[in-house]
Tab-separated table of C-alpha atoms and ligand atoms in Angstrom:
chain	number	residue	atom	x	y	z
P	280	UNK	CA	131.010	116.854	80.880
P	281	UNK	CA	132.731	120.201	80.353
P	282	UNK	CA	134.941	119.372	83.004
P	283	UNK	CA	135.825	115.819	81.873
P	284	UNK	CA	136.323	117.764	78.148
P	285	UNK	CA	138.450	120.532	79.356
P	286	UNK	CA	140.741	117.924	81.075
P	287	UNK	CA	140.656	115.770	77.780
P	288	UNK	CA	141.658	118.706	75.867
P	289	UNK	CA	144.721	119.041	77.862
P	290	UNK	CA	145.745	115.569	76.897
P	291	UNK	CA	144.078	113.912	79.787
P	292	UNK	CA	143.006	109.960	79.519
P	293	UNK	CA	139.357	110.471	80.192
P	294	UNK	CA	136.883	107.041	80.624
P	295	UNK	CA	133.248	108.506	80.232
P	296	UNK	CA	130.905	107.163	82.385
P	297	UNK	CA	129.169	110.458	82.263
P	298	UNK	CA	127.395	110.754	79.071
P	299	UNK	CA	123.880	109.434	78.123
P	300	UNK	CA	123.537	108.595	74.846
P	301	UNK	CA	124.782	105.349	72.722
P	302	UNK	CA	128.436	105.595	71.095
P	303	UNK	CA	127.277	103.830	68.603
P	304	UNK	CA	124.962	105.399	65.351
P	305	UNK	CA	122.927	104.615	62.804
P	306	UNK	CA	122.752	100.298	62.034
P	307	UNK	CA	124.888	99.618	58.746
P	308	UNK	CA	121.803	98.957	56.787
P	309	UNK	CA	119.630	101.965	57.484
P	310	UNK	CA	122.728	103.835	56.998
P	311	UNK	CA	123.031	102.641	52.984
P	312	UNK	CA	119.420	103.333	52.595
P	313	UNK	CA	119.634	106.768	53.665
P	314	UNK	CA	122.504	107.718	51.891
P	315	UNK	CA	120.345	106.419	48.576
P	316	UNK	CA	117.590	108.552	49.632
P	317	UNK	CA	119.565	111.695	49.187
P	318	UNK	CA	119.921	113.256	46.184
P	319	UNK	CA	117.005	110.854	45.016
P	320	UNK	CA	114.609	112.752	46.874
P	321	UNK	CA	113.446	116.134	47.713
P	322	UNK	CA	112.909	115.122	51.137
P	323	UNK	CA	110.528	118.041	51.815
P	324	UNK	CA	108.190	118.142	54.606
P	325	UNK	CA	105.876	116.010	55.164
P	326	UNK	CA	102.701	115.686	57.159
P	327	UNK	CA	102.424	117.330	60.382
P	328	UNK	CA	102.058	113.498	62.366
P	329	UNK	CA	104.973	112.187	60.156
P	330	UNK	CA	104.744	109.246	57.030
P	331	UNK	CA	102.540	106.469	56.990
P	332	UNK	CA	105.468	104.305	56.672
P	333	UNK	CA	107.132	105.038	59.637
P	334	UNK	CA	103.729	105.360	61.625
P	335	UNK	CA	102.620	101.566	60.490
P	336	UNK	CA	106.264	100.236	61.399
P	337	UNK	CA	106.372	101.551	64.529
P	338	UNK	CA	102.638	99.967	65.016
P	339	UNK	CA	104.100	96.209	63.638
P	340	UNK	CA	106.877	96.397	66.175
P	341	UNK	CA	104.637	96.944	69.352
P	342	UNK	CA	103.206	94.157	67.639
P	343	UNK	CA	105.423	92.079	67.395
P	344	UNK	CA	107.538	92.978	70.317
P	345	UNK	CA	104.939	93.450	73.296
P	346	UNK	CA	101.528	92.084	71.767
P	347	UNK	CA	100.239	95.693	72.100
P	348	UNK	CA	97.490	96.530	69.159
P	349	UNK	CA	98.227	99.937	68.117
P	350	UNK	CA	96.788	102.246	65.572
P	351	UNK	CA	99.448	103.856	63.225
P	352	UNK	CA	96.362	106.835	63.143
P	353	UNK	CA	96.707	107.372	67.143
P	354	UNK	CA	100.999	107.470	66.520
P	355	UNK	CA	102.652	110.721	65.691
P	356	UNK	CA	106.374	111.277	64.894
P	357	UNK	CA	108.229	113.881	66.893
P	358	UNK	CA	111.094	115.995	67.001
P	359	UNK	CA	112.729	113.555	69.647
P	360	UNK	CA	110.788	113.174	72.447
P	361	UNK	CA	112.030	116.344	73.786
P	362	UNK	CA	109.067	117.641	71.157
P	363	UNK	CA	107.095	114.770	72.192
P	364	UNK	CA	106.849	116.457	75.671
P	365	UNK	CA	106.001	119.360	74.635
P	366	UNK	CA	103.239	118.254	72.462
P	367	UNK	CA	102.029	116.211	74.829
P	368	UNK	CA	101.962	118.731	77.730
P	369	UNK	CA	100.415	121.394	75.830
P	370	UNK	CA	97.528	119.192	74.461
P	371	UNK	CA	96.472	117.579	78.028
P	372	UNK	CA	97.513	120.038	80.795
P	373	UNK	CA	96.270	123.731	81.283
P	374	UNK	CA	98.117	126.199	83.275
P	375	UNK	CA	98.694	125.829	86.711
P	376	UNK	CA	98.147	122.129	85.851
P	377	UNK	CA	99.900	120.028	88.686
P	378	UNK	CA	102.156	117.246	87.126
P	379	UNK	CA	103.751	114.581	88.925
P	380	UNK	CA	107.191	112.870	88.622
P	381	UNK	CA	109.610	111.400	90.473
P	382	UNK	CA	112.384	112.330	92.045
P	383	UNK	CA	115.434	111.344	91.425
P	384	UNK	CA	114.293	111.972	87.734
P	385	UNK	CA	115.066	113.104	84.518
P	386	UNK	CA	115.311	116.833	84.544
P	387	UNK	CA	113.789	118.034	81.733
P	388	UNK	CA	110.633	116.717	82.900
P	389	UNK	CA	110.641	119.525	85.702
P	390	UNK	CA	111.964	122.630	83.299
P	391	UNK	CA	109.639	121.502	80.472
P	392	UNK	CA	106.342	121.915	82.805
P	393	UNK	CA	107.484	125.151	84.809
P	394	UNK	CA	108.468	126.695	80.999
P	395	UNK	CA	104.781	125.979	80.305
P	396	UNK	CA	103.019	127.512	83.447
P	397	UNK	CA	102.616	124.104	84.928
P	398	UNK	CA	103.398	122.947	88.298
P	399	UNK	CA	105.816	119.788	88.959
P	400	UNK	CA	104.739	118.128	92.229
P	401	UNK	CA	108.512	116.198	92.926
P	402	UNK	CA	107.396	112.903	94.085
P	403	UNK	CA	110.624	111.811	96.266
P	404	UNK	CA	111.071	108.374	95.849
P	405	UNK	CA	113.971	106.013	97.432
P	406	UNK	CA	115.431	102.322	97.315
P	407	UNK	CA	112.514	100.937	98.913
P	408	UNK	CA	110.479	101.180	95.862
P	409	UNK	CA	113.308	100.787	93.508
P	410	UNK	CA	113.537	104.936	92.973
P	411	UNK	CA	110.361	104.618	91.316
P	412	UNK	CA	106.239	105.848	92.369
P	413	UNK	CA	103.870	103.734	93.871
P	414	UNK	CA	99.788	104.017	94.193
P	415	UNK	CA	100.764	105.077	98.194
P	416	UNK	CA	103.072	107.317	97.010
P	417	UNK	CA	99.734	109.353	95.076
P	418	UNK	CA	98.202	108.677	97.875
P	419	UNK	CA	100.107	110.074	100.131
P	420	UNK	CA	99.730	113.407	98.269
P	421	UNK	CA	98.280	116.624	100.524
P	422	UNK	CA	96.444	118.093	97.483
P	423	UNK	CA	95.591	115.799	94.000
P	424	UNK	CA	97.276	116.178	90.786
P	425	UNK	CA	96.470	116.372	86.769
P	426	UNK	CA	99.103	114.475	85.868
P	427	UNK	CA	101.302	111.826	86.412
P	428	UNK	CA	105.069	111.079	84.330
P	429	UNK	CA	106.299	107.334	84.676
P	430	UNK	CA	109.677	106.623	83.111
P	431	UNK	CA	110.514	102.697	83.579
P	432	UNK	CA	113.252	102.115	83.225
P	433	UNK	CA	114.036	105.541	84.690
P	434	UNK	CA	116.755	108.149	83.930
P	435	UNK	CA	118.993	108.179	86.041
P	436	UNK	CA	118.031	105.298	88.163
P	437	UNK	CA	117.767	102.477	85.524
P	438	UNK	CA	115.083	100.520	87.637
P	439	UNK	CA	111.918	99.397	86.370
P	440	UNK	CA	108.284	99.485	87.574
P	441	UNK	CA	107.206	95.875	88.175
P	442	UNK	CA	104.341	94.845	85.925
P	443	UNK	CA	101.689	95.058	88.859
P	444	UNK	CA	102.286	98.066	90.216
P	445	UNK	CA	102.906	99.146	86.762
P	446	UNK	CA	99.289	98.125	86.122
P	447	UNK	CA	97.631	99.727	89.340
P	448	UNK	CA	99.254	103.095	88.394
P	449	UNK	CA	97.583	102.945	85.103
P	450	UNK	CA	94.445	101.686	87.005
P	451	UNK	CA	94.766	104.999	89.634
P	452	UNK	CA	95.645	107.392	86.960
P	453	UNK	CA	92.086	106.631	84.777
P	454	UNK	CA	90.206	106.031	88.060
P	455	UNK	CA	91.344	109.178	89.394
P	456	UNK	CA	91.165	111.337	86.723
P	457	UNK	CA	95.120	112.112	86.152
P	458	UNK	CA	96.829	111.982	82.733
P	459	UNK	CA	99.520	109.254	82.653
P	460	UNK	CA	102.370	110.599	80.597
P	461	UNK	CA	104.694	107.380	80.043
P	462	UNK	CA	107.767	107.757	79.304
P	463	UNK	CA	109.511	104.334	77.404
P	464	UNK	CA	112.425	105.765	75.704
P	465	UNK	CA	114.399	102.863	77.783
P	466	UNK	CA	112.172	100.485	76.467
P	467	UNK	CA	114.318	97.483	74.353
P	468	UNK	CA	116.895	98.224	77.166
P	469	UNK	CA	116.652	95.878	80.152
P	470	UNK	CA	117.921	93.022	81.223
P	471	UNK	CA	115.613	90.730	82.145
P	472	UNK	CA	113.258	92.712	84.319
P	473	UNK	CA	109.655	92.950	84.424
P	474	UNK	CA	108.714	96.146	81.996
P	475	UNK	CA	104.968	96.985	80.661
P	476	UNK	CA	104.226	99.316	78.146
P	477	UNK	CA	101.323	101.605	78.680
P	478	UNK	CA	100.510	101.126	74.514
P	479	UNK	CA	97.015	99.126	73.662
P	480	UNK	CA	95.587	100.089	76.403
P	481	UNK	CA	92.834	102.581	75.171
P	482	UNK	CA	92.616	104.603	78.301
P	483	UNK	CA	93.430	108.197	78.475
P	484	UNK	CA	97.742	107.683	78.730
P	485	UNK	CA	99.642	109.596	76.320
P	486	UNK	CA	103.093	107.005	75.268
P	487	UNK	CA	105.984	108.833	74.706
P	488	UNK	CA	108.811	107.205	72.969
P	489	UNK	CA	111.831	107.634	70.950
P	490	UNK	CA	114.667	106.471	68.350
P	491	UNK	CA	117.357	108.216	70.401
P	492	UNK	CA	118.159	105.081	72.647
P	493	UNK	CA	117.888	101.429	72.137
P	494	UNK	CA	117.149	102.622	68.293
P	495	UNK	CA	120.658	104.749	68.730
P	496	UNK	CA	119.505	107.753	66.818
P	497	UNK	CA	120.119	110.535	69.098
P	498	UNK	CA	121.411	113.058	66.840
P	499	UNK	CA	118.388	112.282	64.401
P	500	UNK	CA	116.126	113.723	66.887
P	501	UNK	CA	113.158	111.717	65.979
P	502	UNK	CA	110.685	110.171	68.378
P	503	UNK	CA	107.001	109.631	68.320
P	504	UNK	CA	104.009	109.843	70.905
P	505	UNK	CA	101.103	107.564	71.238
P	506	UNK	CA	98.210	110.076	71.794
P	507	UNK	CA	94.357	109.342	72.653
P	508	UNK	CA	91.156	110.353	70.458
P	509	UNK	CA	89.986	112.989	73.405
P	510	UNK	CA	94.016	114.735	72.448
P	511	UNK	CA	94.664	114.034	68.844
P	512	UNK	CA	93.334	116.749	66.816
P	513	UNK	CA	94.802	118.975	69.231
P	514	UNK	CA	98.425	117.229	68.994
P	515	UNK	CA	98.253	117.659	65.772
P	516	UNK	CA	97.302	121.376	64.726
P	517	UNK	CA	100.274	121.943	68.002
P	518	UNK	CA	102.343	119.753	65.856
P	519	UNK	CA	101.803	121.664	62.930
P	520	UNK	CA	102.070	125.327	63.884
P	521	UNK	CA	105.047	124.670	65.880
P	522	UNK	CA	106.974	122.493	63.796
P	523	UNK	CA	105.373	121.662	60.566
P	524	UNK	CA	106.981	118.387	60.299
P	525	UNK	CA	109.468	116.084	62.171
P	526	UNK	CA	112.535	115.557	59.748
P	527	UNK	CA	111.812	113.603	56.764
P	528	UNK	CA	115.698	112.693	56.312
P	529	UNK	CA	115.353	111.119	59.945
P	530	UNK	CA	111.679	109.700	59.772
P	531	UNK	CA	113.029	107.452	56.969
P	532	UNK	CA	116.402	106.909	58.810
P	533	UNK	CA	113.776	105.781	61.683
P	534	UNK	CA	111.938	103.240	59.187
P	535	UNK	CA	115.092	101.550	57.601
P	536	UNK	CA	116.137	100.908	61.111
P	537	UNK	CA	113.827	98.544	62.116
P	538	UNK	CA	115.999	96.402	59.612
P	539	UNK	CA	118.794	96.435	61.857
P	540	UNK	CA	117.512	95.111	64.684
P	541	UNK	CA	120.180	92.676	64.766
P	542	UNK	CA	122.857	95.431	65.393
P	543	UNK	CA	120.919	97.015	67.964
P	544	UNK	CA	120.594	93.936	70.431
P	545	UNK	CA	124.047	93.155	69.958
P	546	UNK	CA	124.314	96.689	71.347
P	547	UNK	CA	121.906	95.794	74.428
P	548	UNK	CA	124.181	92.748	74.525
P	549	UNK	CA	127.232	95.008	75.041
P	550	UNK	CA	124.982	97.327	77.840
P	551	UNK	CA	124.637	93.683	79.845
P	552	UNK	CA	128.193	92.959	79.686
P	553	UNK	CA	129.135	96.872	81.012
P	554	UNK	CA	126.506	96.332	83.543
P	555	UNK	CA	127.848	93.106	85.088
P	556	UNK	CA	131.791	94.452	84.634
P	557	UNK	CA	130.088	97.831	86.977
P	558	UNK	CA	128.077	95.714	89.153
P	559	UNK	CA	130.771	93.556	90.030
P	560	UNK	CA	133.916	95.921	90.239
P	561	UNK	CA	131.919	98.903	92.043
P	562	UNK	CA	131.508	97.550	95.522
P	563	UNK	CA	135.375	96.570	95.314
P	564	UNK	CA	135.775	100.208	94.681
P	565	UNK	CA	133.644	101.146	97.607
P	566	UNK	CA	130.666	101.954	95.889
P	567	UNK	CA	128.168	99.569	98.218
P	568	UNK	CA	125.025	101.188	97.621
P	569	UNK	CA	124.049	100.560	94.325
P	570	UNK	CA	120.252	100.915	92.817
P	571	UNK	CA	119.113	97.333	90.904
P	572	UNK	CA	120.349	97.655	87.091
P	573	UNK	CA	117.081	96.544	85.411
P	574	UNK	CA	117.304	98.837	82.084
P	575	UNK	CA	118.496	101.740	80.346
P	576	UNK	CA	122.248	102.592	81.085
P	577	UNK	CA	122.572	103.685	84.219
P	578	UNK	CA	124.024	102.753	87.520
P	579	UNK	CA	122.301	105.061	90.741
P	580	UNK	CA	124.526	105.269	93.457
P	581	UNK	CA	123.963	105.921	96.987
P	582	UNK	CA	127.008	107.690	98.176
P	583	UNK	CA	125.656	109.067	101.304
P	584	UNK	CA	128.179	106.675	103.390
P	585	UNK	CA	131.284	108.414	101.417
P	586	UNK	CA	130.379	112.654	100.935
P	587	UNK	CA	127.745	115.071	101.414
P	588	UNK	CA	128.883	116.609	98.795
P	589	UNK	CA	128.401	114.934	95.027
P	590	UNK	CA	129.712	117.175	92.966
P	591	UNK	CA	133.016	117.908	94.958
P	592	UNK	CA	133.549	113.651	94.994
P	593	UNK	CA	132.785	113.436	91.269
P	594	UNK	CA	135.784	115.835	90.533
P	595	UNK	CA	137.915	114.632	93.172
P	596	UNK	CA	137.421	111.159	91.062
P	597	UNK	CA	137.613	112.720	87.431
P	598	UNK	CA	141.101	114.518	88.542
P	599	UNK	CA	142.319	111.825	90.355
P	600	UNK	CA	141.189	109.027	87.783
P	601	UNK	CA	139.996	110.144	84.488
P	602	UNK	CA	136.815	108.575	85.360
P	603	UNK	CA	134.102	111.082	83.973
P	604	UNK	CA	131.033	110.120	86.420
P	605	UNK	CA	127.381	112.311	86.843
P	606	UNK	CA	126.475	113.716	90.715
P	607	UNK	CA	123.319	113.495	91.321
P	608	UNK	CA	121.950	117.303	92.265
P	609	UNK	CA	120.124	117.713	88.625
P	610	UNK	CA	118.370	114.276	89.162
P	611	UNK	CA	116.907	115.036	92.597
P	612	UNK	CA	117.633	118.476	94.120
P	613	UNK	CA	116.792	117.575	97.665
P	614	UNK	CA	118.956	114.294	97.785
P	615	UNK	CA	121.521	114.445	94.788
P	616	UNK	CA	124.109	115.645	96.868
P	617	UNK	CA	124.374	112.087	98.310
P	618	UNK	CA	123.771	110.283	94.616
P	619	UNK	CA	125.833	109.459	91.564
P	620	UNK	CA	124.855	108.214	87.876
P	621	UNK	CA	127.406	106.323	85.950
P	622	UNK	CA	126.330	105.232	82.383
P	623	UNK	CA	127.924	102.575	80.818
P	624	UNK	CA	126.794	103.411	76.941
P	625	UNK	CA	130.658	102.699	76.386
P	626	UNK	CA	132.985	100.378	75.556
P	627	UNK	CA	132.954	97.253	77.726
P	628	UNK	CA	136.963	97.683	77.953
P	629	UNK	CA	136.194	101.145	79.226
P	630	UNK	CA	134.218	99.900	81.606
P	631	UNK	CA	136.687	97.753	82.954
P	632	UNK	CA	139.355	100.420	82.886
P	633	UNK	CA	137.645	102.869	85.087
P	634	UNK	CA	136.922	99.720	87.625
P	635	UNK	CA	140.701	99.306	87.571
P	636	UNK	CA	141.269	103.379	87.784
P	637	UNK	CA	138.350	103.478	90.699
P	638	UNK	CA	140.196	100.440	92.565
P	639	UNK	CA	143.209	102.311	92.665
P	640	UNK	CA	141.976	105.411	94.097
D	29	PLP	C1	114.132	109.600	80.328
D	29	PLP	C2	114.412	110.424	79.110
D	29	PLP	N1	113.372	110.883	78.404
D	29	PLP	C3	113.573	111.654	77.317
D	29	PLP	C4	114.846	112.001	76.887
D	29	PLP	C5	114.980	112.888	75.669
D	29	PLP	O1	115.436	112.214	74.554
D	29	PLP	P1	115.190	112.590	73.029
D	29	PLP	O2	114.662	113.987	72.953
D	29	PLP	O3	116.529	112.441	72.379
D	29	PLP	O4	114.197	111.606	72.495
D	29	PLP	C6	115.956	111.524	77.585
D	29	PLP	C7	117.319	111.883	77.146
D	29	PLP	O5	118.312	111.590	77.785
D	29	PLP	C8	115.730	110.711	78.731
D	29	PLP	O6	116.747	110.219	79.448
């Protein structure tokens, strides 16, 4: 990114297939409601698990959207779900706690438990189970874990967890003894694949989720968990002494948005389109090795067959091209020098400039 920006800066025609986060904000309508709010309202804190509102909204759209039965008393709003981690981690692990994720995976996952004196166990996971864990994979383990992170669809992968196996995770985790952490921030974002949610169940899982993505709220940092009985009380005297409250501009910004709904899928209409320009235009562009597209906005790349070195192709590309694109070393750190994400959050006709740029090469 501060490569692609420095070169930008100079003037450069940069295409950014590098960032993750919507371009878009805020839909139209919860925008006007927000902008009534202030001035009208003192918008101080609010309760340490965030309003009632909010909390019962978020409950109506599991609803509504997956069938799950959810009690707005068991949701709590969060800081992003950057917070949501933290909260979450701190209430069901103790030090020296061993917590599983996968690898390639979302980063923060890994700093976030080492900062708190836990252990990540890297769970290295390839194209035969779409990047993503599997009840052998557990298995397989040489010593047992506490915990377990899922993220379907996955950053950076974009693959999904097919509802069965989906299922027999949740089955091993509560069987076993090991804390699910589940990870939908994706969730609203796939195209036409198989996704669960880990919400209704009653078990011991702790559902983390957010506005930043399909809800396009990233700078808003609001999110919320779905925590169970044996955690609450805990989540929420954590909640309040290290935060006192998630934003009250933002946790109404979060409820008005669920009126927009209609300019959000035409967003995840936009994703598909990108996708299908990327999956189409990348193998002409010798990029053959591509992970299956199922959610998010992401593209994993295999690039094994063109470097062994990630980082050197993805600036080799950005000063050739333009084309801003993400190695892989943060994802995994033992195979990332072979792996690229490209995110196509963008505009479609970006998309099908940097295929043209990439051709070229
Ligand atoms: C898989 C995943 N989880 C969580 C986050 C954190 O998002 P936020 O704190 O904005 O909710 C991100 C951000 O990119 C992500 O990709």
């Amino acid at each position: 990114m501060k490569a692609a920006s420095d070169l930008e800066a100079q003037g450069r025609s940069i295409i950014h297939l590098e960032v993750g986060q919507p371009e878009t904000g805020l839909p139209t309508v919860a925008a006007d409601r927000v902008r009534e709010l202030i001035g009208r309202q003192a918008l101080g804190y609010t309760v340490a698990n965030g309003i009632v509102e909010l909390r019962q909204r978020i409950a109506s759209h599991y609803l509504s959207t997956t069938g799950a039965v959810v009690d707005p008393e068991s949701i709590f709003i969060t800081t992003g779900s950057s917070a949501g981690f933290q909260l979450g981690f701190l209430s069901a692990f103790d030090p020296g706690d061993r917590v599983a994720v996968a690898s390639p995976g979302y980063p923060a996952y890994r700093h976030i438990l080492s900062s708190l004196g836990l252990e990540p166990v890297l769970l290295s996971v390839g194209e035969e189970t779409r990047y993503q864990p599997s009840v052998q994979t557990l298995e397989a383990l040489d010593k047992p874990v506490d915990g377990l992170i899922l993220a379907s669809p996955s950053n950076p992968t974009g693959t999904v967890i097919p509802s069965r196996e989906f299922e027999a995770l949740l089955d091993y985790c509560q069987a076993e003894g090991v804390r699910l952490v589940s990870d939908e921030i994706y969730h609203g974002i796939t195209f036409d694949a198989d996704v669960t949610t880990a919400a209704g169940r009653n078990g011991s899982e702790i559902i983390i989720n957010s506005f930043s993505k399909y809800f396009s709220m990233t700078g808003w940092r609001i999110g919320w968990l779905i925590v169970p009985p044996d955690l609450q009380r805990s989540v929420e005297c954590l909640a309040q002494n290290h935060y006192i409250s998630p934003p009250t501009i933002s946790q109404w910004a979060a409820f008005y948005t669920f009126d927009g709904i209609d300019e959000l899928e035409a967003n995840v209409a936009r994703y598909r389109a990108n996708r299908d320009v990327l999956l189409q235009g990348l193998p002409e562009a010798g990029f053959t090795k591509l992970a299956p597209s199922d959610g998010a906005f992401y593209i994993y790349a295999d690039v094994s067959d063109l470097t062994s070195d990630s980082s050197a192709l993805c600036k080799s590309i950005l000063d050739e091209t333009g084309v801003a694109i993400t190695p892989g070393m943060d994802f995994d750190p033992h195979h990332g020098h072979q792996t690229l994400r490209i995110s196509f959050a963008g505009a479609t006709a970006d998309m099908e400039e940097a295929i043209r740029r990439l051709k070229s090469r």
